[in-house]
Amino acid sequence: MKKHKLTEITVVGEDDTGLIANVTSLLFERGINIEDLDQAVREGVFRMTMHVDTSEMVCTEEKLREDADELGDELGVDIQVRFPAERETQTMAVLVTKESHCLEAIFESWANGDLGADVSVVIGNHPDLRPLAEKYDVPFHDIGDEKGTPDEDHLLDLLQEYEVDLVVLARYMRILSPDVVFRYENRIINVHPSLLPAFPGASAYMQAIEEGVRIAGVTAHYVTTDLDQGPIITQRAFNVPDDASEEDLQRIGQPLEAEALIEAIKLHLNDAVSVHRGRTTLRDDLDTDDVQLGSPEVLDDANPDRPIDGLGEIVASQGGEESEADD
């Protein structure tokens, strides 16, 4: 059974002994089979994510959620139960700061019916993009203070209120804490203006200029607790002009940021990409002709295909045989 057909249970809270045993016992007693379990601790925050088969459980979905809430209160942790296919259309929350290009691309794809999900809410740490959200009749919430520092408790409340399936960071210029990331593991997608793992962190385009690279690019990836090191989904590349400024690279890169992000969103929403040991893989039955993970195929045709290791030996061998024949 594939994970997208399974129920996802996430446990987040302070690390303590006995957490795993208590949760797994609750599931066992209700006839629920655990297919996959992963746990981690970061900055004192414990996270356990399980994918379980609830097809033969001996209680209702509502009862399981009630029991999970009671156990969570008893253990002092947050336990979330997310059943598959609860809605025909998935919902997205888009997190933004001040740059509009990625949000605009998401709205255009949504308005054209190409996105495959509903944009249920836009959340910013500054109010600058509120007019753009209002143009598309999407609720906008500003969770930042006067310096743009976000209130993550408010963020989590909003994500739960809008029943968000996917969180998209559309040039959201803040680092999410483990408290948020752990609750939405492999359900947060970010776009970064570099060919990761090169130039992580802030001012990636300027880093590229300072290092003198000839090729730069952008990367859409899943967010983890390690900054800009999450599993890569899509990338785009471009040539760096001589004497280019940071603004020059932004003008070249921003359309590619939007394109790579939209492609990654669609792959996720179509359940076409999975994560295993920090790498993404495409579903076996996926029509890859419609997918652009990296640069266009035309670049493959432009690259040379000779020489390669071993070819010289073959040519030399064939040449020797011909020489002997000539003699």
Short mmCIF file of N, CA and C in Angstrom, two decimals, residues 2 263 266-267 270-273 281-293:
data_model
loop_
_atom_site.label_atom_id
_atom_site.label_comp_id
_atom_site.label_asym_id
_atom_site.label_seq_id
_atom_site.Cartn_x
_atom_site.Cartn_y
_atom_site.Cartn_z
N LYS A 2 0.62 2.18 -0.89
CA LYS A 2 1.42 3.39 -0.97
C LYS A 2 1.04 4.35 0.14
N GLU A 263 6.16 23.85 -10.79
CA GLU A 263 6.38 22.46 -11.18
C GLU A 263 6.45 21.55 -9.96
N LYS A 266 2.94 21.06 -8.38
CA LYS A 266 2.11 20.13 -9.14
C LYS A 266 2.55 18.69 -8.93
N LEU A 267 3.85 18.45 -8.90
CA LEU A 267 4.35 17.10 -8.66
C LEU A 267 3.89 16.58 -7.31
N ASN A 270 0.05 15.94 -7.28
CA ASN A 270 -0.30 14.76 -8.06
C ASN A 270 0.26 13.48 -7.45
N ASP A 271 0.86 13.61 -6.26
CA ASP A 271 1.45 12.46 -5.58
C ASP A 271 2.46 11.76 -6.48
N ALA A 272 3.18 12.57 -7.28
CA ALA A 272 4.11 12.03 -8.25
C ALA A 272 5.53 11.90 -7.71
N VAL A 273 5.79 12.48 -6.55
CA VAL A 273 7.14 12.48 -6.00
C VAL A 273 7.10 11.96 -4.57
N THR A 281 12.14 10.85 -5.44
CA THR A 281 12.04 9.97 -6.61
C THR A 281 10.67 10.14 -7.22
N LEU A 282 10.60 9.95 -8.54
CA LEU A 282 9.32 10.07 -9.24
C LEU A 282 8.61 8.73 -9.25
N ARG A 283 7.30 8.78 -9.23
CA ARG A 283 6.49 7.58 -9.29
C ARG A 283 6.79 6.80 -10.57
N ASP A 284 6.84 5.48 -10.47
CA ASP A 284 7.24 4.63 -11.60
C ASP A 284 6.33 4.79 -12.82
N ASP A 285 5.03 4.98 -12.57
CA ASP A 285 4.09 5.05 -13.68
C ASP A 285 3.88 6.46 -14.21
N LEU A 286 4.72 7.40 -13.78
CA LEU A 286 4.56 8.80 -14.19
C LEU A 286 5.04 9.01 -15.61
N ASP A 287 4.29 9.79 -16.38
CA ASP A 287 4.70 10.18 -17.73
C ASP A 287 5.71 11.31 -17.62
N THR A 288 6.98 10.97 -17.68
CA THR A 288 8.03 11.96 -17.47
C THR A 288 8.16 12.95 -18.62
N ASP A 289 7.49 12.70 -19.73
CA ASP A 289 7.54 13.64 -20.85
C ASP A 289 6.91 14.98 -20.48
N ASP A 290 6.00 14.97 -19.50
CA ASP A 290 5.32 16.18 -19.10
C ASP A 290 5.96 16.85 -17.88
N VAL A 291 7.10 16.33 -17.45
CA VAL A 291 7.75 16.82 -16.24
C VAL A 291 9.10 17.42 -16.57
N GLN A 292 9.37 18.58 -16.02
CA GLN A 292 10.69 19.20 -16.17
C GLN A 292 11.30 19.35 -14.79
N LEU A 293 12.17 18.42 -14.43
CA LEU A 293 12.83 18.49 -13.14
C LEU A 293 14.01 19.46 -13.15
#
